[in-house]
GROMACS .gro file of C-alpha atoms in nm:
model
  391
    1MET     CA    1   3.764   1.823  -2.123
    2ALA     CA    2   3.521   1.627  -1.981
    3SER     CA    3   3.394   1.291  -2.169
    4THR     CA    4   3.158   1.246  -2.369
    5ALA     CA    5   2.961   1.038  -2.136
    6THR     CA    6   2.995   1.271  -1.881
    7GLN     CA    7   2.857   1.543  -2.106
    8LEU     CA    8   2.575   1.336  -2.162
    9ALA     CA    9   2.483   1.288  -1.811
   10VAL     CA   10   2.495   1.638  -1.739
   11ARG     CA   11   2.252   1.726  -2.045
   12SER     CA   12   2.041   1.463  -1.970
   13VAL     CA   13   1.945   1.566  -1.607
   14GLY     CA   14   1.731   1.872  -1.744
   15ALA     CA   15   1.593   2.142  -1.554
   16VAL     CA   16   1.624   1.985  -1.189
   17THR     CA   17   1.681   2.288  -0.957
   18PRO     CA   18   1.944   2.147  -0.700
   19LEU     CA   19   1.756   2.196  -0.349
   20GLY     CA   20   2.047   2.370  -0.148
   21ASP     CA   21   2.276   2.102  -0.016
   22PRO     CA   22   2.017   1.796   0.079
   23LEU     CA   23   2.060   1.453   0.069
   24ARG     CA   24   2.174   1.334  -0.297
   25VAL     CA   25   2.033   1.002  -0.420
   26VAL     CA   26   2.070   0.833  -0.772
   27LEU     CA   27   1.786   0.600  -0.865
   28THR     CA   28   1.867   0.357  -1.135
   29CYS     CA   29   1.632   0.167  -1.339
   30PRO     CA   30   1.787  -0.106  -1.601
   31TYR     CA   31   1.461  -0.108  -1.843
   32SER     CA   32   1.428   0.148  -2.104
   33LEU     CA   33   1.229   0.465  -2.012
   34SER     CA   34   1.084   0.507  -2.366
   35VAL     CA   35   0.871   0.180  -2.273
   36ASP     CA   36   0.581   0.124  -2.055
   37GLY     CA   37   0.645  -0.045  -1.769
   38GLY     CA   38   0.560  -0.060  -1.394
   39VAL     CA   39   0.949  -0.060  -1.249
   40GLN     CA   40   1.000   0.238  -1.504
   41GLY     CA   41   0.692   0.411  -1.371
   42GLN     CA   42   0.758   0.353  -1.022
   43VAL     CA   43   1.120   0.478  -1.021
   44LEU     CA   44   1.021   0.781  -1.187
   45GLY     CA   45   0.747   0.857  -0.989
   46LEU     CA   46   0.969   0.772  -0.671
   47ALA     CA   47   1.207   1.061  -0.797
   48ARG     CA   48   0.945   1.303  -0.842
   49GLU     CA   49   0.817   1.255  -0.474
   50LEU     CA   50   1.161   1.253  -0.325
   51ARG     CA   51   1.228   1.596  -0.472
   52ALA     CA   52   0.892   1.708  -0.359
   53GLN     CA   53   1.047   1.604  -0.011
   54GLY     CA   54   1.361   1.797  -0.024
   55VAL     CA   55   1.587   1.506  -0.159
   56ASP     CA   56   1.799   1.586  -0.484
   57ALA     CA   57   1.701   1.249  -0.668
   58ARG     CA   58   1.809   1.190  -1.037
   59VAL     CA   59   1.732   0.871  -1.236
   60LEU     CA   60   1.998   0.663  -1.422
   61ALA     CA   61   1.880   0.418  -1.731
   62PRO     CA   62   1.872   0.368  -2.043
   63SER     CA   63   1.633   0.543  -2.303
   64ASP     CA   64   1.544   0.463  -2.687
   65GLY     CA   65   1.491   0.843  -2.722
   66PRO     CA   66   1.507   1.172  -2.527
   67PRO     CA   67   1.481   1.140  -2.156
   68PRO     CA   68   1.125   1.136  -2.074
   69GLU     CA   69   1.138   1.434  -1.798
   70PRO     CA   70   1.390   1.649  -1.635
   71GLY     CA   71   1.617   1.470  -1.380
   72VAL     CA   72   1.680   1.169  -1.616
   73VAL     CA   73   2.038   1.112  -1.699
   74SER     CA   74   2.029   0.829  -2.013
   75LEU     CA   75   2.253   0.540  -2.067
   76GLY     CA   76   2.143   0.516  -2.448
   77PRO     CA   77   1.945   0.274  -2.621
   78THR     CA   78   1.885  -0.103  -2.535
   79ARG     CA   79   1.837  -0.419  -2.699
   80ARG     CA   80   1.539  -0.700  -2.605
   81PHE     CA   81   1.632  -0.976  -2.398
   82SER     CA   82   1.362  -1.263  -2.303
   83SER     CA   83   1.299  -1.255  -1.956
   84ASN     CA   84   1.023  -1.402  -1.721
   85GLY     CA   85   0.772  -1.467  -2.012
   86SER     CA   86   0.827  -1.090  -2.159
   87ILE     CA   87   1.077  -0.933  -2.348
   88ALA     CA   88   1.291  -0.668  -2.138
   89PRO     CA   89   1.440  -0.371  -2.286
   90ILE     CA   90   1.760  -0.377  -2.112
   91THR     CA   91   2.140  -0.216  -2.156
   92VAL     CA   92   2.450  -0.413  -2.119
   93GLY     CA   93   2.811  -0.381  -2.243
   94ARG     CA   94   3.161  -0.188  -2.179
   95VAL     CA   95   3.051   0.108  -2.287
   96VAL     CA   96   2.728   0.111  -2.080
   97ALA     CA   97   2.956   0.036  -1.766
   98ALA     CA   98   3.158   0.331  -1.867
   99ARG     CA   99   2.859   0.553  -1.886
  100THR     CA  100   2.747   0.455  -1.579
  101PHE     CA  101   3.029   0.536  -1.391
  102GLU     CA  102   3.083   0.886  -1.562
  103ALA     CA  103   2.719   0.992  -1.490
  104VAL     CA  104   2.767   0.902  -1.111
  105ARG     CA  105   3.066   1.078  -1.106
  106ALA     CA  106   2.886   1.376  -1.259
  107LEU     CA  107   2.622   1.341  -1.007
  108ARG     CA  108   2.823   1.257  -0.673
  109PRO     CA  109   2.536   1.085  -0.472
  110ASP     CA  110   2.553   1.004  -0.139
  111VAL     CA  111   2.372   0.688  -0.203
  112VAL     CA  112   2.244   0.489  -0.487
  113HIS     CA  113   1.900   0.306  -0.518
  114LEU     CA  114   1.929   0.013  -0.750
  115HIS     CA  115   1.612  -0.139  -0.880
  116GLU     CA  116   1.615  -0.446  -0.973
  117PRO     CA  117   1.980  -0.459  -0.836
  118LEU     CA  118   2.091  -0.800  -0.994
  119SER     CA  119   2.061  -0.637  -1.346
  120PRO     CA  120   2.374  -0.646  -1.572
  121MET     CA  121   2.383  -0.250  -1.564
  122HIS     CA  122   2.441  -0.237  -1.194
  123TYR     CA  123   2.746  -0.468  -1.155
  124PRO     CA  124   2.951  -0.148  -1.201
  125LEU     CA  125   2.812   0.017  -0.930
  126ILE     CA  126   2.799  -0.281  -0.687
  127LEU     CA  127   3.145  -0.394  -0.760
  128GLY     CA  128   3.302  -0.107  -0.861
  129THR     CA  129   3.243   0.156  -0.617
  130ASP     CA  130   3.176   0.187  -0.213
  131LEU     CA  131   2.863   0.412  -0.236
  132PRO     CA  132   2.606   0.316   0.011
  133ALA     CA  133   2.350   0.111  -0.188
  134ILE     CA  134   2.001   0.025  -0.142
  135GLY     CA  135   1.842  -0.276  -0.352
  136THR     CA  136   1.481  -0.337  -0.444
  137PHE     CA  137   1.353  -0.616  -0.636
  138HIS     CA  138   1.041  -0.600  -0.832
  139ALA     CA  139   1.016  -0.899  -1.041
  140ALA     CA  140   0.817  -1.242  -0.944
  141HIS     CA  141   0.960  -1.523  -1.116
  142THR     CA  142   0.743  -1.780  -1.300
  143GLY     CA  143   0.941  -2.116  -1.193
  144ARG     CA  144   1.308  -2.181  -1.079
  145ASN     CA  145   1.511  -1.860  -1.194
  146ALA     CA  146   1.815  -2.016  -1.405
  147TRP     CA  147   1.991  -1.708  -1.368
  148TYR     CA  148   2.019  -1.753  -0.968
  149ASP     CA  149   2.082  -2.102  -1.023
  150THR     CA  150   2.361  -2.074  -1.250
  151PHE     CA  151   2.548  -1.777  -1.062
  152ARG     CA  152   2.428  -1.840  -0.731
  153TYR     CA  153   2.747  -1.805  -0.540
  154PRO     CA  154   2.828  -1.425  -0.716
  155LEU     CA  155   2.496  -1.272  -0.690
  156ALA     CA  156   2.420  -1.369  -0.334
  157LYS     CA  157   2.762  -1.154  -0.251
  158MET     CA  158   2.653  -0.890  -0.450
  159VAL     CA  159   2.361  -0.923  -0.263
  160ASP     CA  160   2.530  -0.884   0.058
  161ARG     CA  161   2.740  -0.557  -0.047
  162LEU     CA  162   2.370  -0.378  -0.023
  163SER     CA  163   2.338  -0.175   0.272
  164ALA     CA  164   1.950  -0.266   0.270
  165ILE     CA  165   1.747  -0.495   0.074
  166THR     CA  166   1.405  -0.467  -0.047
  167ALA     CA  167   1.129  -0.619  -0.214
  168VAL     CA  168   0.773  -0.487  -0.372
  169SER     CA  169   0.561  -0.779  -0.271
  170GLU     CA  170   0.587  -1.105  -0.098
  171GLU     CA  171   0.592  -1.274  -0.420
  172ALA     CA  172   0.921  -1.066  -0.482
  173ARG     CA  173   1.071  -1.114  -0.164
  174ARG     CA  174   1.051  -1.482  -0.226
  175ASN     CA  175   1.305  -1.465  -0.500
  176VAL     CA  176   1.566  -1.281  -0.283
  177GLU     CA  177   1.517  -1.525  -0.008
  178GLU     CA  178   1.586  -1.822  -0.283
  179LEU     CA  179   1.899  -1.648  -0.381
  180THR     CA  180   2.048  -1.573  -0.028
  181GLY     CA  181   1.849  -1.767   0.228
  182GLY     CA  182   1.766  -1.461   0.440
  183GLY     CA  183   1.485  -1.228   0.435
  184CYS     CA  184   1.433  -0.869   0.339
  185GLU     CA  185   1.183  -0.569   0.380
  186ILE     CA  186   0.888  -0.534   0.174
  187ILE     CA  187   0.788  -0.177   0.095
  188PRO     CA  188   0.542  -0.222  -0.165
  189ASN     CA  189   0.505   0.055  -0.477
  190GLY     CA  190   0.297   0.326  -0.449
  191VAL     CA  191   0.076   0.527  -0.666
  192ASP     CA  192   0.047   0.917  -0.647
  193VAL     CA  193  -0.322   0.961  -0.591
  194GLN     CA  194  -0.361   1.318  -0.685
  195ILE     CA  195  -0.260   1.261  -1.036
  196PHE     CA  196  -0.534   0.989  -1.113
  197SER     CA  197  -0.800   1.137  -0.869
  198GLN     CA  198  -0.823   1.471  -1.013
  199SER     CA  199  -0.780   1.406  -1.377
  200PRO     CA  200  -1.046   1.527  -1.588
  201PRO     CA  201  -1.234   1.171  -1.698
  202TRP     CA  202  -1.200   1.087  -2.108
  203PRO     CA  203  -1.531   1.138  -2.277
  204SER     CA  204  -1.717   0.848  -2.403
  205SER     CA  205  -2.064   0.832  -2.524
  206GLN     CA  206  -2.125   0.472  -2.383
  207PRO     CA  207  -1.913   0.212  -2.118
  208ALA     CA  208  -1.596   0.154  -2.178
  209ILE     CA  209  -1.359  -0.126  -2.060
  210ALA     CA  210  -0.981  -0.047  -2.066
  211PHE     CA  211  -0.692  -0.214  -2.080
  212LEU     CA  212  -0.347  -0.102  -2.021
  213GLY     CA  213  -0.028  -0.306  -2.072
  214ARG     CA  214   0.205  -0.472  -2.290
  215HIS     CA  215   0.097  -0.666  -2.578
  216GLU     CA  216   0.229  -0.991  -2.508
  217PRO     CA  217   0.063  -1.368  -2.419
  218ARG     CA  218   0.170  -1.334  -2.021
  219LYS     CA  219  -0.059  -1.027  -2.033
  220GLY     CA  220  -0.379  -1.154  -2.146
  221LEU     CA  221  -0.492  -0.953  -2.407
  222ALA     CA  222  -0.623  -1.239  -2.608
  223VAL     CA  223  -0.826  -1.354  -2.324
  224LEU     CA  224  -0.985  -1.020  -2.264
  225LEU     CA  225  -1.058  -0.972  -2.664
  226GLU     CA  226  -1.205  -1.325  -2.693
  227ALA     CA  227  -1.419  -1.254  -2.372
  228PHE     CA  228  -1.498  -0.895  -2.471
  229VAL     CA  229  -1.677  -1.039  -2.829
  230GLY     CA  230  -1.897  -1.231  -2.621
  231ILE     CA  231  -2.073  -0.968  -2.442
  232ASP     CA  232  -2.411  -0.869  -2.539
  233ARG     CA  233  -2.477  -0.516  -2.471
  234ALA     CA  234  -2.317  -0.187  -2.614
  235VAL     CA  235  -1.969  -0.091  -2.500
  236ASP     CA  236  -1.638   0.003  -2.573
  237LEU     CA  237  -1.291  -0.198  -2.586
  238TRP     CA  238  -0.975   0.076  -2.492
  239ILE     CA  239  -0.697  -0.089  -2.564
  240MET     CA  240  -0.369   0.112  -2.440
  241GLY     CA  241   0.023  -0.007  -2.471
  242GLU     CA  242   0.165  -0.186  -2.746
  243GLY     CA  243   0.368  -0.510  -2.840
  244PRO     CA  244   0.472  -0.801  -3.022
  245GLN     CA  245   0.125  -0.914  -3.023
  246THR     CA  246  -0.056  -0.621  -3.143
  247SER     CA  247  -0.063  -0.634  -3.500
  248SER     CA  248  -0.179  -1.029  -3.505
  249LEU     CA  249  -0.454  -0.958  -3.281
  250ARG     CA  250  -0.552  -0.627  -3.438
  251SER     CA  251  -0.566  -0.821  -3.745
  252GLN     CA  252  -0.779  -1.114  -3.554
  253TYR     CA  253  -1.025  -0.912  -3.394
  254GLU     CA  254  -1.089  -0.600  -3.589
  255LYS     CA  255  -1.402  -0.765  -3.785
  256TYR     CA  256  -1.587  -0.776  -3.448
  257SER     CA  257  -1.556  -0.399  -3.397
  258THR     CA  258  -1.870  -0.221  -3.457
  259PRO     CA  259  -2.072   0.085  -3.389
  260LYS     CA  260  -2.261  -0.053  -3.099
  261LYS     CA  261  -1.930  -0.254  -2.948
  262ARG     CA  262  -1.584  -0.069  -3.062
  263ILE     CA  263  -1.258  -0.199  -3.030
  264GLU     CA  264  -1.023   0.092  -3.014
  265TRP     CA  265  -0.649   0.053  -3.068
  266ILE     CA  266  -0.497   0.319  -2.865
  267GLY     CA  267  -0.133   0.281  -2.840
  268HIS     CA  268   0.125   0.444  -2.623
  269VAL     CA  269  -0.024   0.681  -2.379
  270SER     CA  270   0.080   0.990  -2.198
  271GLU     CA  271   0.052   0.987  -1.825
  272SER     CA  272  -0.197   1.234  -1.863
  273GLU     CA  273  -0.398   1.027  -2.129
  274LYS     CA  274  -0.358   0.724  -1.912
  275ALA     CA  275  -0.503   0.910  -1.583
  276ALA     CA  276  -0.794   1.072  -1.799
  277ARG     CA  277  -0.863   0.687  -1.997
  278LEU     CA  278  -0.914   0.499  -1.651
  279GLY     CA  279  -1.094   0.764  -1.467
  280GLY     CA  280  -1.342   0.790  -1.810
  281SER     CA  281  -1.370   0.419  -1.807
  282THR     CA  282  -1.650   0.179  -1.652
  283ILE     CA  283  -1.405  -0.117  -1.571
  284ALA     CA  284  -1.049  -0.151  -1.577
  285CYS     CA  285  -0.935  -0.498  -1.662
  286PHE     CA  286  -0.585  -0.685  -1.614
  287PRO     CA  287  -0.607  -1.049  -1.728
  288SER     CA  288  -0.239  -1.142  -1.674
  289LEU     CA  289  -0.156  -1.489  -1.707
  290GLU     CA  290   0.153  -1.484  -1.484
  291GLY     CA  291   0.466  -1.338  -1.349
  292GLU     CA  292   0.331  -1.017  -1.182
  293SER     CA  293   0.486  -0.950  -0.847
  294PHE     CA  294   0.258  -0.642  -0.745
  295GLY     CA  295  -0.033  -0.453  -0.946
  296ILE     CA  296   0.080  -0.059  -1.010
  297VAL     CA  297  -0.184  -0.082  -1.291
  298LEU     CA  298  -0.490  -0.181  -1.064
  299LEU     CA  299  -0.382   0.081  -0.798
  300GLU     CA  300  -0.387   0.327  -1.053
  301ALA     CA  301  -0.727   0.243  -1.172
  302MET     CA  302  -0.852   0.253  -0.820
  303ALA     CA  303  -0.697   0.603  -0.757
  304ALA     CA  304  -0.866   0.677  -1.047
  305ARG     CA  305  -1.235   0.592  -0.948
  306THR     CA  306  -1.260   0.274  -1.162
  307PRO     CA  307  -1.337  -0.071  -1.050
  308VAL     CA  308  -1.138  -0.336  -1.131
  309VAL     CA  309  -1.153  -0.705  -1.311
  310ALA     CA  310  -0.817  -0.858  -1.263
  311SER     CA  311  -0.674  -1.226  -1.279
  312ASP     CA  312  -0.660  -1.418  -0.949
  313LEU     CA  313  -0.273  -1.381  -0.902
  314ALA     CA  314  -0.093  -1.360  -0.569
  315GLY     CA  315   0.066  -1.027  -0.672
  316TYR     CA  316  -0.253  -0.865  -0.800
  317ARG     CA  317  -0.455  -1.007  -0.465
  318HIS     CA  318  -0.201  -0.830  -0.285
  319VAL     CA  319  -0.343  -0.481  -0.442
  320ALA     CA  320  -0.694  -0.525  -0.507
  321ARG     CA  321  -0.880  -0.804  -0.272
  322PRO     CA  322  -1.118  -1.063  -0.403
  323ASN     CA  323  -1.488  -0.908  -0.417
  324ARG     CA  324  -1.382  -0.613  -0.208
  325GLU     CA  325  -1.164  -0.393  -0.461
  326GLY     CA  326  -1.211  -0.633  -0.705
  327ILE     CA  327  -1.339  -0.900  -0.892
  328MET     CA  328  -1.083  -1.184  -0.960
  329VAL     CA  329  -1.138  -1.458  -1.205
  330HIS     CA  330  -0.886  -1.770  -1.277
  331PRO     CA  331  -0.616  -1.700  -1.536
  332GLY     CA  332  -0.701  -1.766  -1.871
  333ASP     CA  333  -1.075  -1.848  -1.767
  334VAL     CA  334  -1.238  -1.676  -2.109
  335MET     CA  335  -1.595  -1.757  -1.958
  336GLY     CA  336  -1.539  -1.625  -1.603
  337LEU     CA  337  -1.393  -1.278  -1.740
  338ARG     CA  338  -1.671  -1.230  -1.939
  339SER     CA  339  -1.907  -1.313  -1.692
  340ALA     CA  340  -1.724  -1.054  -1.426
  341LEU     CA  341  -1.727  -0.810  -1.716
  342GLN     CA  342  -2.083  -0.839  -1.770
  343GLU     CA  343  -2.198  -0.842  -1.390
  344LEU     CA  344  -1.989  -0.540  -1.306
  345LEU     CA  345  -2.140  -0.348  -1.643
  346ASP     CA  346  -2.516  -0.431  -1.545
  347LYS     CA  347  -2.483  -0.367  -1.178
  348LYS     CA  348  -2.423   0.001  -1.096
  349GLU     CA  349  -2.432  -0.010  -0.748
  350LEU     CA  350  -2.188  -0.311  -0.740
  351ARG     CA  351  -1.953  -0.067  -0.935
  352GLN     CA  352  -1.966   0.223  -0.655
  353THR     CA  353  -1.939  -0.023  -0.345
  354MET     CA  354  -1.585  -0.163  -0.536
  355VAL     CA  355  -1.482   0.211  -0.643
  356ASP     CA  356  -1.534   0.318  -0.248
  357ALA     CA  357  -1.337   0.010  -0.162
  358GLY     CA  358  -1.075   0.099  -0.395
  359VAL     CA  359  -1.033   0.477  -0.292
  360ARG     CA  360  -0.978   0.297   0.087
  361ARG     CA  361  -0.763   0.079  -0.052
  362THR     CA  362  -0.511   0.304  -0.189
  363GLU     CA  363  -0.444   0.514   0.089
  364LYS     CA  364  -0.207   0.214   0.185
  365PHE     CA  365  -0.022   0.278  -0.090
  366LEU     CA  366   0.053   0.623  -0.123
  367LEU     CA  367   0.376   0.718  -0.305
  368GLU     CA  368   0.453   1.003  -0.038
  369ASN     CA  369   0.448   0.738   0.225
  370VAL     CA  370   0.689   0.514   0.008
  371ALA     CA  371   0.903   0.801  -0.045
  372ALA     CA  372   0.928   0.880   0.330
  373LYS     CA  373   1.027   0.484   0.396
  374PHE     CA  374   1.305   0.488   0.132
  375HIS     CA  375   1.429   0.838   0.268
  376GLU     CA  376   1.480   0.713   0.635
  377LEU     CA  377   1.682   0.387   0.441
  378TYR     CA  378   1.892   0.636   0.271
  379ARG     CA  379   2.001   0.816   0.593
  380ALA     CA  380   2.072   0.524   0.758
  381ALA     CA  381   2.269   0.389   0.482
  382VAL     CA  382   2.491   0.730   0.459
  383ALA     CA  383   2.540   0.716   0.841
  384GLY     CA  384   2.677   0.372   0.793
  385ARG     CA  385   2.450   0.189   0.973
  386GLN     CA  386   2.411  -0.128   0.788
  387THR     CA  387   2.012  -0.212   0.787
  388LEU     CA  388   1.927  -0.538   0.836
  389PRO     CA  389   1.665  -0.721   0.644
  390GLN     CA  390   1.363  -0.806   0.806
  391SER     CA  391   1.251  -1.190   0.811
   0.00000   0.00000   0.00000
């Protein structure tokens, strides 16, 4: 009789129909799929696009509830760990290792694609199998990485086991180089432009500023709220997402919400509502303070034809170039952020110029192109050709 973990794996896959006898790929994500996050969204989106291109792609990840969509194998609930200025919902332990092995046996992949490959849930796949493995690094650590410093040699040996190594940006690549002394290929995150460009905009009776992100200090929501209350005009603030600061910030700023300037605490949103809210907003604002290796939310806003105001961080500049696709503000600068928001609210022509530039920019980050690049890496890994990192 099949084990409980195997039964879990088969049940969780859902209604994804095998595509004849195509390449079989398992994409892994160490973070809970029940929590909004850039890595989670990228893994799910990449799997969908790979299936559209004929690959039998499944996702293996923890989830603190039912799997969010077909094609997902749930490894069960997570615990919260402090990481890089945030709280990472990950899963660890022997039970998880057993479930991981059983799921892989049930799915029988030709190759595995490990996102954040040095997360603990990946150790069984790296050390306990000889499956061809691709590793993609997402994070840009703030300061020195104590984990890398302490376990440099064994972690570097695990990286050596990978058939190919990629990073989503120059900032993420530096972490790999710090650990291994070698380089890796940059394959940026991608966006499904159609989802955002064709979504009906969320209706609004007056201009709206949209924020999307976890409510924690490094995402800068407190900075945005302080900037917003000083804007002298009718405008709404749509706050999407949740987090440890939600209750305290809501309590602190609720008194500033008026019919003329409404602060709406929307909470978790579906993919369809996210696309509609971004498309219906006048400005999308991302005031993070640190720790951003990329800026997938900026790409999503640009695909939704919405101008962007964001912190001047290297990871964000990789997506929205200052004074072209976005207005970039020094992190934590309340007055500078307020000025940038006010300028875009007042200047319709400037907004349209930035929208046009943003739409052109998204063409360089199409998810279909990202999926095609990984498809090539998968084929090379399965064929047994060691894919050397590019310096």
